[in-house]
Short mmCIF file of C-alpha atoms and ligand atoms in Angstrom, two decimals:
data_model
loop_
_atom_site.label_atom_id
_atom_site.label_comp_id
_atom_site.label_asym_id
_atom_site.label_seq_id
_atom_site.Cartn_x
_atom_site.Cartn_y
_atom_site.Cartn_z
CA MET A 14 64.44 55.46 144.17
CA THR A 15 61.13 53.78 143.41
CA ARG A 16 59.29 54.46 140.08
CA SER A 17 56.42 56.20 141.75
CA LYS A 18 58.89 58.04 144.00
CA GLN A 19 60.79 59.19 140.88
CA SER A 20 57.66 60.19 139.10
CA ARG A 21 56.56 62.31 141.79
CA THR A 22 59.92 63.92 142.21
CA THR A 23 59.53 64.96 138.09
CA THR A 24 55.99 66.03 138.94
CA VAL A 25 57.52 68.51 141.66
CA ARG A 26 60.12 69.66 139.43
CA VAL A 27 58.03 70.42 136.59
CA GLY A 28 55.62 71.91 139.02
CA SER A 29 58.12 74.17 140.55
CA ALA A 30 59.50 75.06 136.54
CA VAL A 31 56.09 75.97 135.21
CA MET A 32 55.57 78.30 138.75
CA ILE A 33 58.94 79.76 138.31
CA CYS A 34 57.77 80.79 134.38
CA ILE A 35 54.11 81.86 135.37
CA PHE A 36 55.98 84.26 137.92
CA THR A 37 58.61 85.44 135.58
CA LEU A 38 55.47 86.02 132.88
CA LEU A 39 53.27 87.51 135.54
CA LEU A 40 56.38 89.89 136.48
CA GLY A 41 57.10 90.69 132.88
CA CYS A 42 53.45 91.52 132.30
CA GLU A 43 53.39 94.04 135.40
CA LYS A 44 56.60 95.76 133.98
CA GLN A 45 54.80 96.11 130.71
CA THR A 46 51.43 97.21 132.37
CA ALA A 47 53.26 99.78 134.25
CA ASN A 48 54.61 101.05 131.09
CA ALA A 49 51.50 100.79 129.21
CA PRO A 50 49.23 103.71 128.60
CA ILE A 51 46.47 104.10 131.25
CA LEU A 52 43.31 103.06 129.26
CA ILE A 53 39.96 105.06 129.90
CA LYS A 54 36.93 102.89 128.56
CA PHE A 55 34.09 105.62 127.71
CA PRO A 56 31.00 104.00 126.88
CA HIS A 57 27.93 105.93 125.98
CA VAL A 58 24.38 105.32 124.20
CA THR A 59 23.93 108.22 121.62
CA ALA A 60 25.24 108.21 117.95
CA PRO A 61 28.60 109.96 117.39
CA ALA A 62 26.96 112.70 115.46
CA THR A 63 25.24 114.27 118.75
CA PRO A 64 26.41 116.59 121.00
CA LYS A 65 27.61 114.14 123.38
CA GLY A 66 29.08 111.78 120.77
CA GLN A 67 31.04 114.46 119.53
CA ALA A 68 32.51 115.97 122.75
CA ALA A 69 33.56 112.42 123.63
CA GLU A 70 35.40 111.99 120.22
CA ARG A 71 36.91 115.29 121.07
CA PHE A 72 38.28 114.52 124.48
CA LYS A 73 39.85 111.37 122.92
CA ARG A 74 41.53 113.26 120.49
CA ILE A 75 42.97 115.82 122.83
CA VAL A 76 43.83 113.45 125.87
CA GLU A 77 45.51 111.36 123.01
CA GLU A 78 47.44 114.42 121.89
CA ARG A 79 48.30 115.61 124.75
CA LEU A 80 49.15 112.93 127.01
CA ALA A 81 50.56 110.63 123.93
CA GLY A 82 51.68 107.35 125.03
CA ARG A 83 50.44 107.83 128.67
CA VAL A 84 46.69 107.88 128.23
CA THR A 85 44.50 106.00 125.80
CA VAL A 86 40.73 106.60 125.30
CA GLU A 87 38.34 104.12 123.69
CA VAL A 88 35.09 105.70 123.18
CA TYR A 89 32.25 103.28 122.54
CA PRO A 90 28.76 105.27 121.07
CA SER A 91 25.49 103.66 120.60
CA ALA A 92 25.25 101.53 123.35
CA GLN A 93 27.60 99.31 121.30
CA LEU A 94 29.19 98.29 124.69
CA MET A 95 26.42 98.45 127.22
CA SER A 96 23.18 100.37 128.36
CA ASP A 97 23.31 103.65 130.55
CA ASP A 98 21.82 101.66 133.44
CA ASP A 99 24.87 98.88 133.25
CA SER A 100 26.97 101.58 132.70
CA LEU A 101 26.47 103.04 136.25
CA ASP A 102 27.24 99.64 137.65
CA ALA A 103 30.33 99.07 135.21
CA LEU A 104 31.51 102.68 136.60
CA ALA A 105 31.17 101.68 140.12
CA PHE A 106 33.14 98.47 139.39
CA GLY A 107 35.93 99.87 138.00
CA GLU A 108 34.97 98.03 134.25
CA VAL A 109 35.00 101.04 132.58
CA GLN A 110 36.55 104.49 133.78
CA MET A 111 34.28 107.50 132.37
CA ILE A 112 30.54 107.58 131.49
CA ALA A 113 28.27 110.75 130.34
CA ILE A 114 25.09 109.64 131.70
CA SER A 115 21.39 111.26 131.28
CA LEU A 116 20.83 113.21 134.72
CA SER A 117 17.61 111.99 134.50
CA LYS A 118 19.00 107.90 134.91
CA LEU A 119 20.69 109.20 138.45
CA ASP A 120 17.22 108.77 139.66
CA ARG A 121 17.84 105.12 140.76
CA LEU A 122 20.56 106.11 142.89
CA THR A 123 19.73 109.80 144.22
CA HIS A 124 16.97 111.82 144.28
CA LYS A 125 19.21 115.29 144.06
CA PHE A 126 19.11 115.30 140.41
CA GLN A 127 15.30 115.38 140.05
CA ILE A 128 15.34 118.98 139.53
CA PHE A 129 16.67 118.81 135.83
CA ASP A 130 13.46 116.67 135.00
CA LEU A 131 11.00 119.09 136.38
CA PRO A 132 8.96 120.37 133.24
CA PHE A 133 8.93 123.84 132.16
CA LEU A 134 11.50 125.04 134.90
CA PHE A 135 14.50 125.87 132.89
CA PRO A 136 13.52 127.93 129.84
CA ASP A 137 16.48 127.57 128.32
CA LEU A 138 20.17 126.12 128.33
CA GLN A 139 21.55 129.45 129.35
CA ALA A 140 19.06 128.96 132.71
CA VAL A 141 20.24 125.47 133.10
CA GLU A 142 24.51 126.12 132.90
CA LYS A 143 23.49 128.97 135.42
CA PHE A 144 21.96 126.83 137.87
CA GLN A 145 24.74 123.90 137.71
CA ALA A 146 27.10 126.72 138.16
CA SER A 147 25.58 127.63 141.68
CA ASN A 148 26.77 126.14 144.69
CA TYR A 149 23.79 123.52 144.50
CA GLY A 150 24.62 122.60 140.99
CA GLN A 151 28.65 122.00 141.90
CA GLU A 152 28.02 120.07 144.98
CA LEU A 153 25.94 117.41 143.16
CA LEU A 154 28.99 116.56 141.04
CA THR A 155 30.51 114.74 144.46
CA SER A 156 27.17 113.79 145.83
CA MET A 157 27.51 110.34 144.58
CA VAL A 158 31.28 109.69 145.66
CA ASP A 159 30.00 106.73 148.28
CA ARG A 160 28.59 105.22 145.09
CA LYS A 161 32.00 104.83 143.49
CA ILE A 162 30.28 107.95 140.74
CA LEU A 163 32.37 111.43 140.89
CA GLY A 164 31.06 113.98 138.61
CA LEU A 165 33.46 116.07 136.83
CA SER A 166 31.55 118.25 134.77
CA PHE A 167 27.80 119.02 132.76
CA TRP A 168 27.50 118.48 129.06
CA HIS A 169 24.34 119.71 127.42
CA ASN A 170 22.32 118.03 125.14
CA GLY A 171 19.19 120.05 124.58
CA MET A 172 15.76 120.57 125.18
CA LYS A 173 12.64 117.78 124.59
CA GLN A 174 10.12 117.73 122.21
CA PHE A 175 7.36 115.36 121.87
CA SER A 176 7.23 113.01 118.92
CA GLY A 177 4.11 110.60 118.46
CA PRO A 178 1.43 109.40 116.02
CA VAL A 179 -0.36 112.83 116.52
CA PRO A 180 0.52 116.49 116.56
CA MET A 181 0.35 117.84 120.43
CA ARG A 182 -0.72 121.23 120.56
CA THR A 183 -2.46 120.66 123.30
CA PRO A 184 -2.10 118.37 126.37
CA GLU A 185 -5.23 116.65 125.89
CA ALA A 186 -3.38 115.06 122.81
CA ALA A 187 -1.41 112.99 124.77
CA LYS A 188 -4.23 111.45 126.46
CA GLY A 189 -3.98 107.36 126.24
CA LEU A 190 -0.69 107.47 124.19
CA LYS A 191 2.24 105.11 125.53
CA PHE A 192 5.42 107.09 126.29
CA ARG A 193 8.85 105.71 126.46
CA ILE A 194 10.30 107.66 128.94
CA MET A 195 14.01 107.23 130.57
CA GLU A 196 14.76 105.63 134.07
CA SER A 197 12.85 108.66 136.26
CA ASP A 198 10.33 109.06 138.61
CA VAL A 199 9.63 112.46 137.78
CA LEU A 200 9.21 111.99 134.12
CA GLN A 201 6.81 109.24 135.20
CA ALA A 202 4.83 111.96 137.15
CA GLN A 203 4.71 114.29 134.13
CA ILE A 204 3.42 111.75 131.76
CA LEU A 205 0.64 110.34 133.94
CA GLN A 206 0.02 114.44 134.91
CA ILE A 207 -1.14 114.63 131.07
CA GLY A 208 -2.87 111.22 131.02
CA GLY A 209 -0.23 109.28 128.87
CA ASN A 210 1.29 105.79 129.76
CA PRO A 211 4.55 106.11 130.90
CA GLN A 212 7.05 103.26 129.92
CA LYS A 213 10.52 103.30 131.42
CA MET A 214 13.01 102.16 128.74
CA ALA A 215 16.65 102.00 127.76
CA PHE A 216 17.44 103.95 124.88
CA GLY A 217 18.78 101.32 122.70
CA GLU A 218 15.69 99.84 122.70
CA VAL A 219 13.31 102.88 121.32
CA TYR A 220 13.57 102.75 117.81
CA GLN A 221 12.16 99.32 117.62
CA ALA A 222 9.71 99.97 120.22
CA LEU A 223 8.19 103.02 118.21
CA GLN A 224 8.49 101.02 115.13
CA THR A 225 6.45 97.95 116.50
CA GLY A 226 4.07 100.08 118.12
CA ALA A 227 4.82 98.82 121.63
CA VAL A 228 5.00 102.51 122.44
CA ASP A 229 3.10 105.10 120.49
CA ALA A 230 5.27 108.27 121.44
CA GLN A 231 8.34 109.28 123.42
CA GLU A 232 10.11 112.80 124.58
CA ASN A 233 14.00 113.69 123.30
CA THR A 234 16.12 116.41 121.81
CA TRP A 235 16.03 117.30 118.03
CA SER A 236 19.75 115.67 117.64
CA ASN A 237 18.63 112.21 119.29
CA ILE A 238 15.34 112.29 117.52
CA TYR A 239 17.43 112.68 114.17
CA SER A 240 20.46 110.60 114.49
CA SER A 241 18.76 107.51 115.92
CA LYS A 242 15.97 108.08 113.40
CA PHE A 243 12.87 108.01 115.30
CA TYR A 244 11.62 110.34 112.97
CA GLU A 245 11.06 107.75 110.55
CA VAL A 246 8.55 105.93 112.99
CA GLN A 247 6.81 108.59 114.19
CA ALA A 248 4.25 110.99 112.19
CA PHE A 249 4.63 114.07 114.41
CA VAL A 250 7.39 115.72 116.45
CA THR A 251 5.74 118.56 118.31
CA GLU A 252 8.35 121.56 119.35
CA THR A 253 7.49 121.81 123.33
CA ASN A 254 10.85 122.28 124.77
CA HIS A 255 9.12 121.03 127.81
CA GLY A 256 12.22 119.76 129.68
CA TYR A 257 16.29 119.52 129.85
CA LEU A 258 18.39 116.75 128.64
CA GLY A 259 21.62 116.87 130.06
CA TYR A 260 24.47 114.48 130.99
CA LEU A 261 26.96 113.98 134.23
CA VAL A 262 30.40 113.42 132.97
CA ALA A 263 31.73 111.30 135.65
CA VAL A 264 34.61 109.05 136.39
CA ASN A 265 35.23 106.20 139.13
CA PRO A 266 36.71 108.03 142.06
CA ASP A 267 39.14 105.16 142.93
CA PHE A 268 40.40 105.15 139.34
CA TRP A 269 40.66 109.22 139.51
CA ASN A 270 42.48 109.28 142.60
CA SER A 271 45.13 106.70 141.42
CA LEU A 272 46.28 108.63 138.66
CA PRO A 273 49.73 110.44 138.52
CA ASP A 274 48.95 113.84 139.74
CA ASP A 275 50.24 115.58 136.33
CA ILE A 276 47.73 113.01 134.33
CA ARG A 277 44.89 113.91 136.53
CA SER A 278 45.47 117.40 136.37
CA GLU A 279 46.01 117.65 132.67
CA LEU A 280 42.52 115.35 132.22
CA ALA A 281 40.89 117.72 134.51
CA ALA A 282 41.74 120.85 132.45
CA ILE A 283 41.16 118.63 129.31
CA ILE A 284 37.59 117.77 130.50
CA ARG A 285 36.73 122.06 131.77
CA GLU A 286 38.08 122.92 128.15
CA VAL A 287 36.18 120.22 125.86
CA SER A 288 32.75 121.00 128.56
CA VAL A 289 33.05 124.62 127.32
CA TRP A 290 33.34 123.74 123.53
CA ALA A 291 30.61 120.85 123.92
CA ASN A 292 28.01 123.16 125.69
CA ASP A 293 28.94 125.97 122.99
CA GLN A 294 27.95 123.54 120.39
CA SER A 295 25.09 121.85 121.51
CA ALA A 296 22.41 124.24 120.64
CA SER A 297 23.69 124.10 117.04
CA ILE A 298 24.11 120.19 116.75
CA ASP A 299 20.43 120.37 117.82
CA LEU A 300 18.95 122.93 115.33
CA ALA A 301 20.82 121.20 112.71
CA GLY A 302 19.00 117.64 113.89
CA LYS A 303 15.57 119.76 113.60
CA GLU A 304 16.44 121.16 110.12
CA LYS A 305 17.69 117.72 108.99
CA ILE A 306 14.40 116.25 110.38
CA ILE A 307 12.10 118.91 108.34
CA ALA A 308 13.99 118.48 105.39
CA SER A 309 13.47 114.73 105.16
CA GLY A 310 9.86 115.07 104.96
CA GLN A 311 9.21 111.77 106.73
CA THR A 312 7.54 113.38 109.41
CA GLU A 313 5.43 116.50 110.39
CA VAL A 314 7.21 119.23 112.56
CA VAL A 315 4.37 121.37 114.89
CA GLU A 316 5.09 124.42 116.27
CA LEU A 317 3.38 125.96 119.05
CA THR A 318 1.91 129.08 119.37
CA PRO A 319 2.49 131.00 123.00
CA GLU A 320 -0.90 130.24 123.62
CA GLU A 321 -0.48 126.78 123.08
CA LYS A 322 2.54 126.60 125.23
CA ILE A 323 1.08 128.13 127.91
CA GLY A 324 -1.45 125.54 128.31
CA TRP A 325 1.42 122.75 128.14
CA GLN A 326 3.08 124.84 131.09
CA GLN A 327 -0.22 124.95 133.42
CA ALA A 328 -1.17 120.82 132.43
CA MET A 329 2.19 119.76 133.66
CA ARG A 330 2.81 122.34 136.66
CA PRO A 331 1.24 119.94 139.50
CA VAL A 332 4.36 117.93 138.55
CA TRP A 333 6.58 120.57 140.54
CA GLU A 334 4.29 120.13 143.66
CA LYS A 335 4.38 116.54 143.85
CA PHE A 336 8.20 116.42 144.15
CA SER A 337 8.59 119.74 145.82
CA ASP A 338 9.51 117.48 149.62
CA SER A 339 11.73 115.02 147.44
CA ILE A 340 13.60 117.91 145.72
CA GLY A 341 13.25 120.69 148.34
CA ALA A 342 10.77 123.88 147.80
CA ASP A 343 13.86 126.18 148.00
CA VAL A 344 16.00 124.16 145.33
CA ILE A 345 13.18 124.74 142.97
CA GLU A 346 12.99 128.33 143.64
CA ALA A 347 16.42 128.91 143.06
CA ALA A 348 16.37 126.77 139.64
CA ALA A 349 13.32 128.54 138.95
CA GLY A 350 15.06 131.85 139.85
CA ALA A 351 18.19 130.96 137.37
CA GLY A 352 15.68 131.59 134.22
CA LYS A 353 14.94 134.64 135.13
C1 LIG B 422 17.55 109.07 126.49
O1 LIG B 422 17.58 107.48 126.86
O2 LIG B 422 16.96 109.21 125.64
C2 LIG B 422 18.83 109.80 126.38
O3 LIG B 422 19.31 109.84 127.77
C3 LIG B 422 19.65 109.47 125.59
C4 LIG B 422 21.30 110.05 125.64
O4 LIG B 422 22.12 109.98 126.40
O5 LIG B 422 20.95 111.39 125.41
#
């Protein structure tokens, strides 16, 4: 055998040996993966102490108790892993398995959730819950399956307040201010309606934008204003309760359908249980946020008189008309009825 033939034979042998090793390793890995717990990566953007943060942690704890060794949940709070916008894509591509995203941020995928952003439509969380339990509300859960998003439940955060450099007893006070808003066309129209300048921005960027004056004002719940420290950089928080902030708890449908039946039904039961708990807790977590903000003395909390609240409702009402074709007048009527 010539030297070059010999070396080619050696190369082929070494190559085959390497291939066999890799193949064996892969088989080994596969075997290990088959026995390894199923991983649910669950990123979200708020702090652990918020209604969503608490619910996510509770979900993890119960799953890892009841499905010990079979399912592991990794919760990534405070936009540590990604923004909400990115999480929609990551869910669709199967890079994460579960999200709890603000309903407002689904606007880029569908107009079906715009109803939740109409100002002063829902007077309180009970009215929202009643509407979410209706046929329309339940159908929303499966409305984005073709986009690889399957809703399993709704979680509340709370009602939104305005924070800014001035007290906002009347809508006129908002004129000319730059407001950070979530990525929603209804919220954009709402701010334009009161003469403000809306800026869509990811939650993780808001503190700095307020601090540096890139924006003047924002709308959020007490628990978010407290846990993300917005109150430290805003002179006033006006309690308007003008809109709802809540979440769609969603999974990737391919991931969900690929689960063994017993695991899927246990996870569904846990999500139901955690949702009841979360929606019972949200109001008190939110109120605690308000009390801590007042106790901090770092901002002034402004409460509206009933007349001032009516002034706000009247100023924002034209937004309903603007979105009545896109949302459906019948849906608006049904949702408004849930508050009566
Ligand atoms: C926001 O962006 O203001 C909220 O969606 C944050 C959250 O998830 O509560």
